[in-house]
CSV table of C-alpha atoms and ligand atoms in Angstrom, one decimal:
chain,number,residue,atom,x,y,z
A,18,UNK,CA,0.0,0.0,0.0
A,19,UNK,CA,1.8,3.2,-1.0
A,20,UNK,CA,-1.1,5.3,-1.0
A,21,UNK,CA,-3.0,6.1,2.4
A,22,UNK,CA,-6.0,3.5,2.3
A,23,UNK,CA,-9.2,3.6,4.0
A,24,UNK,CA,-12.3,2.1,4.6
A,25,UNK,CA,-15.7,3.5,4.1
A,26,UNK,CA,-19.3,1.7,3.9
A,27,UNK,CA,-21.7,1.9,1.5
A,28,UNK,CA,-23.8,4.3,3.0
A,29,UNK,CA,-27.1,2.7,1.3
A,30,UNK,CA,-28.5,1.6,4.5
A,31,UNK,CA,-27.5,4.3,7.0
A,32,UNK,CA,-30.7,5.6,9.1
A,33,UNK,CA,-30.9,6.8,12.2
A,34,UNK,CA,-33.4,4.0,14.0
A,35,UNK,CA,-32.4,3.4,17.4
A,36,UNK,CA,-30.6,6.3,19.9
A,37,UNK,CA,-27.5,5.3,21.5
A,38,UNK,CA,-26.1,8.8,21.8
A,39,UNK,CA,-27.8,12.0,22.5
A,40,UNK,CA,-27.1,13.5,18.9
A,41,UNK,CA,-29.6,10.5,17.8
A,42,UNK,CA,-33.1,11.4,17.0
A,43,UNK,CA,-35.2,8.5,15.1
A,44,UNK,CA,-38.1,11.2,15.0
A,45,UNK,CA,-36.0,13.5,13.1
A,46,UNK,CA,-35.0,11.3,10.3
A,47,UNK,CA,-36.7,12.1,7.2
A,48,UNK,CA,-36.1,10.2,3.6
A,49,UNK,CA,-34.3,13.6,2.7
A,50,UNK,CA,-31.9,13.3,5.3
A,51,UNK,CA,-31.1,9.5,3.8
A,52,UNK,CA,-30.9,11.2,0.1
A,53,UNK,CA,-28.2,13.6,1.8
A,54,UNK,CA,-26.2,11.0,3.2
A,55,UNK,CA,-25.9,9.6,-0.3
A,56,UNK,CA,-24.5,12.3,-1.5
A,57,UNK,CA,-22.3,13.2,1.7
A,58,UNK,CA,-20.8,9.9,1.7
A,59,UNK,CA,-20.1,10.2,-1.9
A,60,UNK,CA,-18.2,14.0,-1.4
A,61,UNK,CA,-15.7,12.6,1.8
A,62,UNK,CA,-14.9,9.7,-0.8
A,63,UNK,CA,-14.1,12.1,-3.5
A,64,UNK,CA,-12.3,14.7,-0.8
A,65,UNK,CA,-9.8,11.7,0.3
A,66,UNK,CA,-9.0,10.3,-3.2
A,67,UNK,CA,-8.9,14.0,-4.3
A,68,UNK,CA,-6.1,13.9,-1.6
A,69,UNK,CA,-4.5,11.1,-2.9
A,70,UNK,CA,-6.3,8.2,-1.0
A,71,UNK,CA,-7.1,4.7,-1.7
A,72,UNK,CA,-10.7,3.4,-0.2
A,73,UNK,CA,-11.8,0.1,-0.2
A,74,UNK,CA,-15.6,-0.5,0.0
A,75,UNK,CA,-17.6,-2.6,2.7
A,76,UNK,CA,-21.1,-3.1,1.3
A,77,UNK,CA,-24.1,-2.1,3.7
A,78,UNK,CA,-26.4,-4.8,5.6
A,79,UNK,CA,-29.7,-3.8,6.5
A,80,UNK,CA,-30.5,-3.3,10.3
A,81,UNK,CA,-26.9,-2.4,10.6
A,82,UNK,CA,-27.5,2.0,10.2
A,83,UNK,CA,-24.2,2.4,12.2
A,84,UNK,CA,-22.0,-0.4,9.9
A,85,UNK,CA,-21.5,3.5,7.9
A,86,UNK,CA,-19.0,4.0,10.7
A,87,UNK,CA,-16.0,1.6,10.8
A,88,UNK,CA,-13.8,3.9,12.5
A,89,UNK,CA,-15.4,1.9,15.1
A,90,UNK,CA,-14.5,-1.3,13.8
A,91,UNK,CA,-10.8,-2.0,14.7
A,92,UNK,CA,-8.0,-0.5,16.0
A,93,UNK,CA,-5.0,-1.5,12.7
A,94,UNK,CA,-1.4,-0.3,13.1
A,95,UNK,CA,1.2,-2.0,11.1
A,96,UNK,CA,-1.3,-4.5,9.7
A,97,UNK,CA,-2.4,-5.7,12.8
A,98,UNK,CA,-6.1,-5.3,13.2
A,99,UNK,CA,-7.5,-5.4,16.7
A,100,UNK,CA,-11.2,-6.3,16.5
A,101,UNK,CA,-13.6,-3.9,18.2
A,102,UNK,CA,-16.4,-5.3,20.1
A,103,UNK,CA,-19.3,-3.2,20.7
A,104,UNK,CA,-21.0,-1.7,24.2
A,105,UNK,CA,-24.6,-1.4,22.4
A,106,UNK,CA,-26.7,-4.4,21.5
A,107,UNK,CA,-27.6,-2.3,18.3
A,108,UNK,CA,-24.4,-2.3,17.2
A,109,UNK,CA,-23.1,-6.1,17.8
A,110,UNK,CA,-25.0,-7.2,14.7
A,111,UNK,CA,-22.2,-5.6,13.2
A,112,UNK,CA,-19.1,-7.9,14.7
A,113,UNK,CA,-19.3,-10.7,12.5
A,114,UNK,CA,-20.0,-8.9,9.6
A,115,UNK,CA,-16.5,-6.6,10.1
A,116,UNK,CA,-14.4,-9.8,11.2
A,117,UNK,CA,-15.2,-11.3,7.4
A,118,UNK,CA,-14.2,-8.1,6.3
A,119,UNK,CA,-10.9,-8.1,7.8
A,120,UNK,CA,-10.6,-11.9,7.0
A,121,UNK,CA,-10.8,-10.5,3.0
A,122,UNK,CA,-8.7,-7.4,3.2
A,123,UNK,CA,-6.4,-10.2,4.9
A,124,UNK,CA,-6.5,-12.8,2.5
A,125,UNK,CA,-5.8,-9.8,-0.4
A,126,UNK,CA,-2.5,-8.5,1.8
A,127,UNK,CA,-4.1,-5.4,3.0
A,128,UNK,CA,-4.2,-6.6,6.2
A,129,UNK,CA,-1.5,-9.4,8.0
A,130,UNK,CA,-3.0,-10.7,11.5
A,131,UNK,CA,-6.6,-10.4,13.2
A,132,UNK,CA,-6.3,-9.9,16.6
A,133,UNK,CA,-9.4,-10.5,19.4
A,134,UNK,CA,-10.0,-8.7,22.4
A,135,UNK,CA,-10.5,-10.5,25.9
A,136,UNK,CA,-14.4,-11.2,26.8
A,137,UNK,CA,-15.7,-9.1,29.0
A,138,UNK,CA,-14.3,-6.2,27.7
A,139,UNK,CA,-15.7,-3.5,25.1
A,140,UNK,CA,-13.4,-1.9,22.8
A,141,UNK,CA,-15.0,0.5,19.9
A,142,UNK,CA,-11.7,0.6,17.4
A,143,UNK,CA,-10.1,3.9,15.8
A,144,UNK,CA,-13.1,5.9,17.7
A,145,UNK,CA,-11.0,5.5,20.8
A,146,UNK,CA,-7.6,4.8,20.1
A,147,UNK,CA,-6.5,7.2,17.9
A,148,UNK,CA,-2.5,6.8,16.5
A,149,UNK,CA,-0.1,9.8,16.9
A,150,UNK,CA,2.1,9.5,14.3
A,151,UNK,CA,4.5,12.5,15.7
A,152,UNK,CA,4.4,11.1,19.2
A,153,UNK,CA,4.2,7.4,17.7
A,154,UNK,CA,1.6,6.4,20.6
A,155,UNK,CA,-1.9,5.6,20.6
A,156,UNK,CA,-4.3,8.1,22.8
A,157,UNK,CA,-7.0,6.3,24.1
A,158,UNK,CA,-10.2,7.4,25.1
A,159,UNK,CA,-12.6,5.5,27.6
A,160,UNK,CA,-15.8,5.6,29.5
A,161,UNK,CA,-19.2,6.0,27.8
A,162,UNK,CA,-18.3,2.9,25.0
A,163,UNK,CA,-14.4,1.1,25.1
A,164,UNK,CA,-13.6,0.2,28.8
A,165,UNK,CA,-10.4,1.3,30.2
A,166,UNK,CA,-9.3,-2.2,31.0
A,167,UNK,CA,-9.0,-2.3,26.6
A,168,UNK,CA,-6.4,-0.3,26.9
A,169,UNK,CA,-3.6,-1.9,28.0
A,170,UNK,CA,-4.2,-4.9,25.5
A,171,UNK,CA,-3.6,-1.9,23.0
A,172,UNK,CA,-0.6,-1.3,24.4
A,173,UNK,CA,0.8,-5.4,24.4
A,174,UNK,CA,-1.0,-6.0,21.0
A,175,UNK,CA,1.0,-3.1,19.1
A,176,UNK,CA,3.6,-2.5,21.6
A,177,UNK,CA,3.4,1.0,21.6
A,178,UNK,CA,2.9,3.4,24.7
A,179,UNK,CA,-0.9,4.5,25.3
A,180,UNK,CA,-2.4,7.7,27.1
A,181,UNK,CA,-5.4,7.1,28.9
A,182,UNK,CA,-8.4,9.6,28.4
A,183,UNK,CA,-11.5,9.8,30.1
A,184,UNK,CA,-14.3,10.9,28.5
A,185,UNK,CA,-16.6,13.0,30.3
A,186,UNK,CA,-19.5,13.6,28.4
A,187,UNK,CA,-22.0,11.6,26.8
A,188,UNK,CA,-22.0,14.1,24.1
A,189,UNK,CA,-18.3,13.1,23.3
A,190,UNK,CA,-18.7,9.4,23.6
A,191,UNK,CA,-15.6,8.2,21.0
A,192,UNK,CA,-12.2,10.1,21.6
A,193,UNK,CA,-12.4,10.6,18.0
A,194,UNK,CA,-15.5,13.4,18.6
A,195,UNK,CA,-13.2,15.7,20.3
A,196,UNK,CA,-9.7,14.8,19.8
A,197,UNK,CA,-7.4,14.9,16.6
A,198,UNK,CA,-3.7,14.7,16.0
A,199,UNK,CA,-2.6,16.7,13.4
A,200,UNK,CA,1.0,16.3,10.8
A,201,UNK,CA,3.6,18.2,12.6
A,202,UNK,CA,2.3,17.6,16.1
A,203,UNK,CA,-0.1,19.8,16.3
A,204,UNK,CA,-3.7,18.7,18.1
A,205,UNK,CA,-7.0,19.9,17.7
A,206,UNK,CA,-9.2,19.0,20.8
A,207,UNK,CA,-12.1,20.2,22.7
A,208,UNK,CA,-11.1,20.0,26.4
A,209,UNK,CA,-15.0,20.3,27.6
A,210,UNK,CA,-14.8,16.6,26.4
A,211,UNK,CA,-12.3,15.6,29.4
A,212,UNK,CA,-12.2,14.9,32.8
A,213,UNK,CA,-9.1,17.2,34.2
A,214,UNK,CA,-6.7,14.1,35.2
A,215,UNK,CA,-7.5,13.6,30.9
A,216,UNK,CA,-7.3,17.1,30.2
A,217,UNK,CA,-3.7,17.5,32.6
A,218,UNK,CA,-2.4,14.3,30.3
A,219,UNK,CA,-3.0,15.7,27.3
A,220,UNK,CA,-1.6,19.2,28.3
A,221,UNK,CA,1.4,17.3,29.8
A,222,UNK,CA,2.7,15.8,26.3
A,223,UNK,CA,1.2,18.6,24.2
A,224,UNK,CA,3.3,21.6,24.7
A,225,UNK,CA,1.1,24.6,24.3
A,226,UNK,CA,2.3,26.0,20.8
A,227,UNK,CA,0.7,22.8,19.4
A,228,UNK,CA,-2.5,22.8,21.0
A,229,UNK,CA,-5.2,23.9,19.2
A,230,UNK,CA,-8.2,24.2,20.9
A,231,UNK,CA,-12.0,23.7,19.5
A,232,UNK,CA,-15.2,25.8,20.6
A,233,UNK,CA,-18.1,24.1,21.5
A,234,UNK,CA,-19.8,25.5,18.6
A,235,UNK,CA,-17.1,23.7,16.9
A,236,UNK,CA,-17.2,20.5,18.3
A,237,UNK,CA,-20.9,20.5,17.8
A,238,UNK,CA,-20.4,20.5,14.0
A,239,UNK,CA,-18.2,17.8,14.2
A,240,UNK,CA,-15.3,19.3,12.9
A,241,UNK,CA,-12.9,17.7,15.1
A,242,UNK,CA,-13.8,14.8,13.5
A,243,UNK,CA,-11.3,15.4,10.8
A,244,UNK,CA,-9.4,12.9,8.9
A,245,UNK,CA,-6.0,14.7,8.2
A,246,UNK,CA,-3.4,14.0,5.2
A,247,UNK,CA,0.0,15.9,5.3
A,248,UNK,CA,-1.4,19.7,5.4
A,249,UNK,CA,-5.0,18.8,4.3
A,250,UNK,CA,-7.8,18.2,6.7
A,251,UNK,CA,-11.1,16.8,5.5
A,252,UNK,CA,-14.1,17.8,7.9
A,253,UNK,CA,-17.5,18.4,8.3
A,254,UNK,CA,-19.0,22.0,7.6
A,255,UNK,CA,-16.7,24.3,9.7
A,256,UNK,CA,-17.5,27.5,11.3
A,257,UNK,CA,-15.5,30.5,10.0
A,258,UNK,CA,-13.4,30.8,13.7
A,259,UNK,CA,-12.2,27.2,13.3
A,260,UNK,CA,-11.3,27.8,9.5
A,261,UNK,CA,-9.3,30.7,10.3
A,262,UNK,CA,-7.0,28.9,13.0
A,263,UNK,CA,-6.8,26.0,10.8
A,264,UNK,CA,-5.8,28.2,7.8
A,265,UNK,CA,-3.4,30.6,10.4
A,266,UNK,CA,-1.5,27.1,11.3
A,267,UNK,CA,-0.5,26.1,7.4
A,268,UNK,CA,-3.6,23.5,7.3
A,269,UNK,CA,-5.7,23.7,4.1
A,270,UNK,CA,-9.6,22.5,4.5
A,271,UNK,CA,-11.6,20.6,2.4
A,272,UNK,CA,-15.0,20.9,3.7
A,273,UNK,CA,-18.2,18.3,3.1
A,274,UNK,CA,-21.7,18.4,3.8
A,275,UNK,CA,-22.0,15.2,6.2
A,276,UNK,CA,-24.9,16.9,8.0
A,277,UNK,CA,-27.1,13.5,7.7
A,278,UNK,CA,-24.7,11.8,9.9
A,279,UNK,CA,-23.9,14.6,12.7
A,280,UNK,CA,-27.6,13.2,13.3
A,281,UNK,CA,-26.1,9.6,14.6
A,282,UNK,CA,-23.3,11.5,15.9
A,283,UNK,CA,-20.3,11.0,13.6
A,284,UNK,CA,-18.4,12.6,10.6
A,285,UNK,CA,-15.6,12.2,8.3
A,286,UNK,CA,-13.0,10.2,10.8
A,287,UNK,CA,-15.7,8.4,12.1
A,288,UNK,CA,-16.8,7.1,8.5
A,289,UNK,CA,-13.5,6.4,7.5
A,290,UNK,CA,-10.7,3.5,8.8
A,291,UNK,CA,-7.2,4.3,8.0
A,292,UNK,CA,-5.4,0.4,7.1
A,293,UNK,CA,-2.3,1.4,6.0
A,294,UNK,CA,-0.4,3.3,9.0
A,295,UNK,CA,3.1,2.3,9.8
A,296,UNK,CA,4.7,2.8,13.1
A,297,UNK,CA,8.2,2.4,11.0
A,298,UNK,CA,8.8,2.7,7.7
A,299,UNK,CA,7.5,0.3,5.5
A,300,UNK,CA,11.5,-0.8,4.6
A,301,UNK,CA,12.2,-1.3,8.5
A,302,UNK,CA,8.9,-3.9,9.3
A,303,UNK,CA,10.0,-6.5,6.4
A,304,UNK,CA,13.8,-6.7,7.6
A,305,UNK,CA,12.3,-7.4,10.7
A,306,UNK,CA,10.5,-10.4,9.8
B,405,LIG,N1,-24.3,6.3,15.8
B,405,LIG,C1,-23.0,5.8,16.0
B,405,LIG,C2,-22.8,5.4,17.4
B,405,LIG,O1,-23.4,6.0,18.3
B,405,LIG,C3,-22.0,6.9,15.6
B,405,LIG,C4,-20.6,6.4,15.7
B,405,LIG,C5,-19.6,7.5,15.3
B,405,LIG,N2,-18.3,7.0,15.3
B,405,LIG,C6,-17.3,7.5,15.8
B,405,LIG,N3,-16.1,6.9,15.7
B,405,LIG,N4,-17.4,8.5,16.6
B,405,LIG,O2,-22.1,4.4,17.7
């Protein structure tokens, strides 16, 4: 893989049905909004290959709305995939299905080894273990879905230090709603989101220069949410403030319309899962073998 590759769902079956987070409304979802997602889905999959991207297609299964999200679906570093398992019964429905996924991208060589997590514990994938390529650690957020025992199989299946983050909201439930590393070191973040212990971690190995910190008006359109390439950040709708301090640090936007799915709570990270990062160069992992 020597283009970044990600993973999006056919978006064909997204609704919003069931409420497992308080940005879902079943009442409000109109056949409009599922017209919109169409074409929202369609826009972040032109923005990343626009950007230079790869994405490989899982195809949607009826009764699983949330399958538009796999983010969620495993933590992969290195071509290790850490299978997520899910804290909502809605969402379960979607475990098998992901696992044959993986087993396909695996026998094709996009991925190398499928990895399950320990019963008894909940783990909801990229959402809240988010790589730092500049630090080369994962930041891991727990509480409202992934439990913080999760993390320190992280740790021992990737080998690679972890920061534990508490989420404090329900509003915020996945790390990846209000925390984003960005090339160069920067992070954007929205420390309403953390408990203080989580918010004194992150300020402890984010010197100040490279924080970059989001509104609430921000964060409630999803724009940390971003999936970032080099100097280009692909996001929902952003207000003008956060536009100017992304533009002020050397970051160009590419903005999308994924309105339909700030209604279930997730944007363009969310709907996307990144298979190809390295923790070494690509050269380094085969001479290890
Ligand atoms: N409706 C989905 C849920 O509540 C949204 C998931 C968004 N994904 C994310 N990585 N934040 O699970």
């Amino acid at each position: 893989m020597d283009r970044p590759t990600f993973l999006m769902t056919d978006p064909a079956c997204f609704d919003v049905s069931y409420r497992i987070n308080p940005w879902m409304d079943p009442k409000g979802w109109t056949p409009a909004h599922a017209a919109a997602a169409l074409a929202g889905s369609a826009a972040l999959r032109a923005a990343l290959l626009a950007a230079g991207a790869h994405v490989e297609t899982i195809e949607a299964v009826k009764g699983l709305p949330d399958l538009v999200f796999p983010a969620n679906a495993a933590v992969v570093l290195d071509g290790k995939v850490l299978l997520a398992r899910f804290r909502y019964p809605e969402r379960q429905g979607e475990e098998p299905i992901l696992r044959s996924v993986f087993q396909r991208l695996k026998t094709r060589g996009l991925v190398r080894e499928i990895v399950d997590l320990p019963e008894g514990l909940f783990h909801e994938g990229a959402g809240d273990a988010i790589w730092d390529a500049d630090r080369r650690l994962f930041w891991c957020g727990h509480g409202p879905r992934s439990s913080r025992a999760a993390i320190p199989v992280i740790r021992k299946t990737f080998g690679h230090e972890t920061v534990a983050l508490e989420l404090a909201t329900e509003q915020f439930y996945h790390l990846d709603t209000c925390f984003c590393p960005l090339a160069g070191g920067m992070v954007l973040y929205y420390p309403a989101a953390f408990t203080p212990d989580s918010l004194a971690a992150i300020r402890a190995r984010v010197p100040e220069a490279q924080r970059i910190e989001a509104t609430a008006e921000e964060a409630a359109a999803f724009c940390v949410n971003a999936v970032n390439l080099g100097e280009r950040i692909v996001m929902a709708k952003a207000p003008d403030s956060l536009r100017t301090k992304l533009q002020d640090r050397g970051y160009a936007l590419t903005e999308v319309d994924l309105s339909p799915f700030i209604l279930s709570g997730g944007a363009s990270y969310c709907m996307t899962l990144r298979l190809d990062r390295a923790s070494v160069p690509a050269a380094q992992l085969h001479a290890a073998e």
